[in-house]
Amino acid sequence: ELNQVEADAAAAQSQLSAAQGQSASLSRDIAVLDAKIKTAQLNIKAKNLLIQTLGNDITDKQNHIVDLEAHIAKGQQTLADLLRKTNETDQRSFSQILLTQSSISGFFHDIDTFQSVQEGLQSAFDTLRSDQTETETEKQNLDARRNAELDARHTIQVEQANIAADQAQQKTLLAISKGNEKSYS
């Protein structure tokens, strides 16, 4: 739909150029104003479609950010659990670990458990950093989308003001044409 509107705007622009190439007359000036108004209205329609698309993108990005923040919170909880387990293991001395085991295999099992806790801790840190980086990137993209939407809304306001001015000028020209086209020429 946006492509069709842009194609219509291009066609209206070509009509405007053709009308401007004609000799000066009230009918030509009215045709030029009509083409300018139509072009501006199509540009507004295109910008509204763009704003709608940006609004959908903003919603998607906000949802993605919420998901990432939830994942970060879960990762922080996992990290806290791993740190607690690491701290518990660090509090016991080598001799305590060795003496509390009934066999050598239990001792090696505790060492393996400690090593897997350490690996889990490193993995949780890496995941947390990655999620935080992705969240920051998504927030920056969201801000960029919001700025683009604001720019599009401002452009629409400018176009609407131009349309109002052109319509006022068109009414003036129509009033003149009813009275006296030769004197205007």
PDB file of N, CA, C and O in Angstrom, residues 82-125:
ATOM      1  N   LEU A  82      24.441 -19.814  42.030  1.00  0.00           N
ATOM      2  CA  LEU A  82      25.775 -20.351  41.761  1.00  0.00           C
ATOM      3  C   LEU A  82      26.825 -19.726  42.671  1.00  0.00           C
ATOM      4  O   LEU A  82      27.735 -20.416  43.156  1.00  0.00           O
ATOM      5  N   LEU A  83      26.703 -18.436  42.918  1.00  0.00           N
ATOM      6  CA  LEU A  83      27.644 -17.773  43.825  1.00  0.00           C
ATOM      7  C   LEU A  83      27.523 -18.329  45.242  1.00  0.00           C
ATOM      8  O   LEU A  83      28.531 -18.506  45.938  1.00  0.00           O
ATOM      9  N   ARG A  84      26.289 -18.604  45.676  1.00  0.00           N
ATOM     10  CA  ARG A  84      26.092 -19.197  47.009  1.00  0.00           C
ATOM     11  C   ARG A  84      26.767 -20.563  47.097  1.00  0.00           C
ATOM     12  O   ARG A  84      27.468 -20.858  48.063  1.00  0.00           O
ATOM     13  N   LYS A  85      26.569 -21.384  46.091  1.00  0.00           N
ATOM     14  CA  LYS A  85      27.183 -22.715  46.087  1.00  0.00           C
ATOM     15  C   LYS A  85      28.702 -22.614  46.058  1.00  0.00           C
ATOM     16  O   LYS A  85      29.403 -23.372  46.742  1.00  0.00           O
ATOM     17  N   THR A  86      29.211 -21.675  45.268  1.00  0.00           N
ATOM     18  CA  THR A  86      30.659 -21.476  45.211  1.00  0.00           C
ATOM     19  C   THR A  86      31.188 -21.031  46.565  1.00  0.00           C
ATOM     20  O   THR A  86      32.222 -21.522  47.030  1.00  0.00           O
ATOM     21  N   ASN A  87      30.480 -20.135  47.203  1.00  0.00           N
ATOM     22  CA  ASN A  87      30.894 -19.646  48.515  1.00  0.00           C
ATOM     23  C   ASN A  87      30.886 -20.780  49.542  1.00  0.00           C
ATOM     24  O   ASN A  87      31.788 -20.888  50.372  1.00  0.00           O
ATOM     25  N   GLU A  88      29.865 -21.631  49.514  1.00  0.00           N
ATOM     26  CA  GLU A  88      29.795 -22.774  50.438  1.00  0.00           C
ATOM     27  C   GLU A  88      30.986 -23.708  50.224  1.00  0.00           C
ATOM     28  O   GLU A  88      31.597 -24.172  51.181  1.00  0.00           O
ATOM     29  N   THR A  89      31.306 -23.956  48.985  1.00  0.00           N
ATOM     30  CA  THR A  89      32.431 -24.842  48.678  1.00  0.00           C
ATOM     31  C   THR A  89      33.754 -24.191  49.081  1.00  0.00           C
ATOM     32  O   THR A  89      34.648 -24.862  49.605  1.00  0.00           O
ATOM     33  N   ASP A  90      33.875 -22.901  48.848  1.00  0.00           N
ATOM     34  CA  ASP A  90      35.111 -22.194  49.202  1.00  0.00           C
ATOM     35  C   ASP A  90      35.323 -22.138  50.713  1.00  0.00           C
ATOM     36  O   ASP A  90      36.465 -22.043  51.173  1.00  0.00           O
ATOM     37  N   GLN A  91      34.262 -22.170  51.495  1.00  0.00           N
ATOM     38  CA  GLN A  91      34.373 -22.068  52.952  1.00  0.00           C
ATOM     39  C   GLN A  91      35.007 -23.316  53.562  1.00  0.00           C
ATOM     40  O   GLN A  91      35.593 -23.259  54.630  1.00  0.00           O
ATOM     41  N   ARG A  92      34.877 -24.429  52.908  1.00  0.00           N
ATOM     42  CA  ARG A  92      35.458 -25.663  53.443  1.00  0.00           C
ATOM     43  C   ARG A  92      36.895 -25.803  52.960  1.00  0.00           C
ATOM     44  O   ARG A  92      37.213 -25.496  51.812  1.00  0.00           O
ATOM     45  N   SER A  93      37.730 -26.272  53.832  1.00  0.00           N
ATOM     46  CA  SER A  93      39.133 -26.459  53.471  1.00  0.00           C
ATOM     47  C   SER A  93      39.302 -27.803  52.758  1.00  0.00           C
ATOM     48  O   SER A  93      38.438 -28.678  52.811  1.00  0.00           O
ATOM     49  N   PHE A  94      40.447 -27.953  52.156  1.00  0.00           N
ATOM     50  CA  PHE A  94      40.768 -29.173  51.431  1.00  0.00           C
ATOM     51  C   PHE A  94      40.721 -30.375  52.375  1.00  0.00           C
ATOM     52  O   PHE A  94      40.171 -31.420  52.022  1.00  0.00           O
ATOM     53  N   SER A  95      41.260 -30.221  53.546  1.00  0.00           N
ATOM     54  CA  SER A  95      41.280 -31.334  54.492  1.00  0.00           C
ATOM     55  C   SER A  95      39.868 -31.674  54.971  1.00  0.00           C
ATOM     56  O   SER A  95      39.529 -32.846  55.163  1.00  0.00           O
ATOM     57  N   GLN A  96      39.000 -30.655  55.160  1.00  0.00           N
ATOM     58  CA  GLN A  96      37.606 -30.924  55.563  1.00  0.00           C
ATOM     59  C   GLN A  96      36.876 -31.707  54.478  1.00  0.00           C
ATOM     60  O   GLN A  96      36.135 -32.647  54.767  1.00  0.00           O
ATOM     61  N   ILE A  97      37.084 -31.335  53.273  1.00  0.00           N
ATOM     62  CA  ILE A  97      36.431 -32.025  52.158  1.00  0.00           C
ATOM     63  C   ILE A  97      36.908 -33.472  52.105  1.00  0.00           C
ATOM     64  O   ILE A  97      36.112 -34.402  51.957  1.00  0.00           O
ATOM     65  N   LEU A  98      38.198 -33.662  52.262  1.00  0.00           N
ATOM     66  CA  LEU A  98      38.776 -35.001  52.194  1.00  0.00           C
ATOM     67  C   LEU A  98      38.294 -35.869  53.353  1.00  0.00           C
ATOM     68  O   LEU A  98      37.939 -37.038  53.162  1.00  0.00           O
ATOM     69  N   LEU A  99      38.223 -35.303  54.570  1.00  0.00           N
ATOM     70  CA  LEU A  99      37.846 -36.078  55.754  1.00  0.00           C
ATOM     71  C   LEU A  99      36.345 -36.370  55.817  1.00  0.00           C
ATOM     72  O   LEU A  99      35.935 -37.360  56.424  1.00  0.00           O
ATOM     73  N   THR A 100      35.502 -35.524  55.205  1.00  0.00           N
ATOM     74  CA  THR A 100      34.063 -35.751  55.258  1.00  0.00           C
ATOM     75  C   THR A 100      33.603 -36.820  54.274  1.00  0.00           C
ATOM     76  O   THR A 100      32.479 -37.296  54.363  1.00  0.00           O
ATOM     77  N   GLN A 101      34.463 -37.194  53.375  1.00  0.00           N
ATOM     78  CA  GLN A 101      34.098 -38.210  52.385  1.00  0.00           C
ATOM     79  C   GLN A 101      34.454 -39.599  52.903  1.00  0.00           C
ATOM     80  O   GLN A 101      35.485 -39.798  53.544  1.00  0.00           O
ATOM     81  N   SER A 102      33.571 -40.542  52.613  1.00  0.00           N
ATOM     82  CA  SER A 102      33.815 -41.915  53.044  1.00  0.00           C
ATOM     83  C   SER A 102      34.735 -42.652  52.075  1.00  0.00           C
ATOM     84  O   SER A 102      35.282 -43.690  52.403  1.00  0.00           O
ATOM     85  N   SER A 103      34.895 -42.077  50.885  1.00  0.00           N
ATOM     86  CA  SER A 103      35.770 -42.727  49.910  1.00  0.00           C
ATOM     87  C   SER A 103      36.445 -41.670  49.051  1.00  0.00           C
ATOM     88  O   SER A 103      36.040 -40.515  49.019  1.00  0.00           O
ATOM     89  N   ILE A 104      37.445 -42.099  48.350  1.00  0.00           N
ATOM     90  CA  ILE A 104      38.163 -41.208  47.435  1.00  0.00           C
ATOM     91  C   ILE A 104      37.243 -40.800  46.290  1.00  0.00           C
ATOM     92  O   ILE A 104      37.300 -39.668  45.826  1.00  0.00           O
ATOM     93  N   SER A 105      36.367 -41.676  45.839  1.00  0.00           N
ATOM     94  CA  SER A 105      35.469 -41.351  44.732  1.00  0.00           C
ATOM     95  C   SER A 105      34.513 -40.213  45.139  1.00  0.00           C
ATOM     96  O   SER A 105      34.167 -39.368  44.312  1.00  0.00           O
ATOM     97  N   GLY A 106      34.084 -40.161  46.393  1.00  0.00           N
ATOM     98  CA  GLY A 106      33.247 -39.057  46.877  1.00  0.00           C
ATOM     99  C   GLY A 106      33.994 -37.749  46.829  1.00  0.00           C
ATOM    100  O   GLY A 106      33.430 -36.704  46.505  1.00  0.00           O
ATOM    101  N   PHE A 107      35.288 -37.795  47.172  1.00  0.00           N
ATOM    102  CA  PHE A 107      36.137 -36.598  47.117  1.00  0.00           C
ATOM    103  C   PHE A 107      36.211 -36.068  45.691  1.00  0.00           C
ATOM    104  O   PHE A 107      36.037 -34.886  45.423  1.00  0.00           O
ATOM    105  N   PHE A 108      36.463 -36.975  44.734  1.00  0.00           N
ATOM    106  CA  PHE A 108      36.548 -36.549  43.336  1.00  0.00           C
ATOM    107  C   PHE A 108      35.192 -36.091  42.804  1.00  0.00           C
ATOM    108  O   PHE A 108      35.126 -35.188  41.966  1.00  0.00           O
ATOM    109  N   HIS A 109      34.127 -36.667  43.322  1.00  0.00           N
ATOM    110  CA  HIS A 109      32.789 -36.225  42.936  1.00  0.00           C
ATOM    111  C   HIS A 109      32.563 -34.775  43.393  1.00  0.00           C
ATOM    112  O   HIS A 109      32.017 -33.956  42.634  1.00  0.00           O
ATOM    113  N   ASP A 110      32.997 -34.451  44.623  1.00  0.00           N
ATOM    114  CA  ASP A 110      32.872 -33.068  45.111  1.00  0.00           C
ATOM    115  C   ASP A 110      33.701 -32.104  44.277  1.00  0.00           C
ATOM    116  O   ASP A 110      33.268 -30.982  43.983  1.00  0.00           O
ATOM    117  N   ILE A 111      34.884 -32.548  43.879  1.00  0.00           N
ATOM    118  CA  ILE A 111      35.741 -31.701  43.036  1.00  0.00           C
ATOM    119  C   ILE A 111      35.064 -31.476  41.686  1.00  0.00           C
ATOM    120  O   ILE A 111      35.041 -30.350  41.165  1.00  0.00           O
ATOM    121  N   ASP A 112      34.488 -32.531  41.125  1.00  0.00           N
ATOM    122  CA  ASP A 112      33.765 -32.387  39.842  1.00  0.00           C
ATOM    123  C   ASP A 112      32.574 -31.450  39.997  1.00  0.00           C
ATOM    124  O   ASP A 112      32.298 -30.631  39.111  1.00  0.00           O
ATOM    125  N   THR A 113      31.864 -31.580  41.107  1.00  0.00           N
ATOM    126  CA  THR A 113      30.714 -30.707  41.361  1.00  0.00           C
ATOM    127  C   THR A 113      31.163 -29.251  41.452  1.00  0.00           C
ATOM    128  O   THR A 113      30.543 -28.358  40.876  1.00  0.00           O
ATOM    129  N   PHE A 114      32.254 -29.021  42.170  1.00  0.00           N
ATOM    130  CA  PHE A 114      32.778 -27.660  42.303  1.00  0.00           C
ATOM    131  C   PHE A 114      33.173 -27.099  40.936  1.00  0.00           C
ATOM    132  O   PHE A 114      32.881 -25.959  40.611  1.00  0.00           O
ATOM    133  N   GLN A 115      33.807 -27.942  40.131  1.00  0.00           N
ATOM    134  CA  GLN A 115      34.230 -27.508  38.805  1.00  0.00           C
ATOM    135  C   GLN A 115      33.011 -27.187  37.926  1.00  0.00           C
ATOM    136  O   GLN A 115      33.005 -26.200  37.201  1.00  0.00           O
ATOM    137  N   SER A 116      31.964 -27.998  38.013  1.00  0.00           N
ATOM    138  CA  SER A 116      30.768 -27.728  37.202  1.00  0.00           C
ATOM    139  C   SER A 116      30.063 -26.463  37.690  1.00  0.00           C
ATOM    140  O   SER A 116      29.504 -25.713  36.878  1.00  0.00           O
ATOM    141  N   VAL A 117      30.114 -26.196  39.003  1.00  0.00           N
ATOM    142  CA  VAL A 117      29.545 -24.951  39.522  1.00  0.00           C
ATOM    143  C   VAL A 117      30.330 -23.759  38.973  1.00  0.00           C
ATOM    144  O   VAL A 117      29.748 -22.754  38.562  1.00  0.00           O
ATOM    145  N   GLN A 118      31.636 -23.877  38.927  1.00  0.00           N
ATOM    146  CA  GLN A 118      32.471 -22.802  38.387  1.00  0.00           C
ATOM    147  C   GLN A 118      32.167 -22.557  36.905  1.00  0.00           C
ATOM    148  O   GLN A 118      32.064 -21.416  36.456  1.00  0.00           O
ATOM    149  N   GLU A 119      32.006 -23.642  36.166  1.00  0.00           N
ATOM    150  CA  GLU A 119      31.679 -23.506  34.737  1.00  0.00           C
ATOM    151  C   GLU A 119      30.294 -22.888  34.554  1.00  0.00           C
ATOM    152  O   GLU A 119      30.087 -22.058  33.667  1.00  0.00           O
ATOM    153  N   GLY A 120      29.347 -23.307  35.377  1.00  0.00           N
ATOM    154  CA  GLY A 120      28.006 -22.724  35.320  1.00  0.00           C
ATOM    155  C   GLY A 120      28.026 -21.245  35.648  1.00  0.00           C
ATOM    156  O   GLY A 120      27.302 -20.443  35.049  1.00  0.00           O
ATOM    157  N   LEU A 121      28.874 -20.884  36.609  1.00  0.00           N
ATOM    158  CA  LEU A 121      29.020 -19.480  36.995  1.00  0.00           C
ATOM    159  C   LEU A 121      29.541 -18.656  35.822  1.00  0.00           C
ATOM    160  O   LEU A 121      29.006 -17.586  35.517  1.00  0.00           O
ATOM    161  N   GLN A 122      30.575 -19.172  35.157  1.00  0.00           N
ATOM    162  CA  GLN A 122      31.130 -18.464  34.000  1.00  0.00           C
ATOM    163  C   GLN A 122      30.095 -18.348  32.889  1.00  0.00           C
ATOM    164  O   GLN A 122      29.938 -17.295  32.272  1.00  0.00           O
ATOM    165  N   SER A 123      29.357 -19.420  32.636  1.00  0.00           N
ATOM    166  CA  SER A 123      28.323 -19.408  31.601  1.00  0.00           C
ATOM    167  C   SER A 123      27.230 -18.390  31.949  1.00  0.00           C
ATOM    168  O   SER A 123      26.753 -17.655  31.069  1.00  0.00           O
ATOM    169  N   ALA A 124      26.832 -18.341  33.211  1.00  0.00           N
ATOM    170  CA  ALA A 124      25.793 -17.387  33.625  1.00  0.00           C
ATOM    171  C   ALA A 124      26.273 -15.958  33.451  1.00  0.00           C
ATOM    172  O   ALA A 124      25.512 -15.084  33.011  1.00  0.00           O
ATOM    173  N   PHE A 125      27.541 -15.688  33.791  1.00  0.00           N
ATOM    174  CA  PHE A 125      28.096 -14.340  33.594  1.00  0.00           C
ATOM    175  C   PHE A 125      28.076 -13.961  32.110  1.00  0.00           C
ATOM    176  O   PHE A 125      27.681 -12.843  31.745  1.00  0.00           O
TER     177      PHE A 125
END
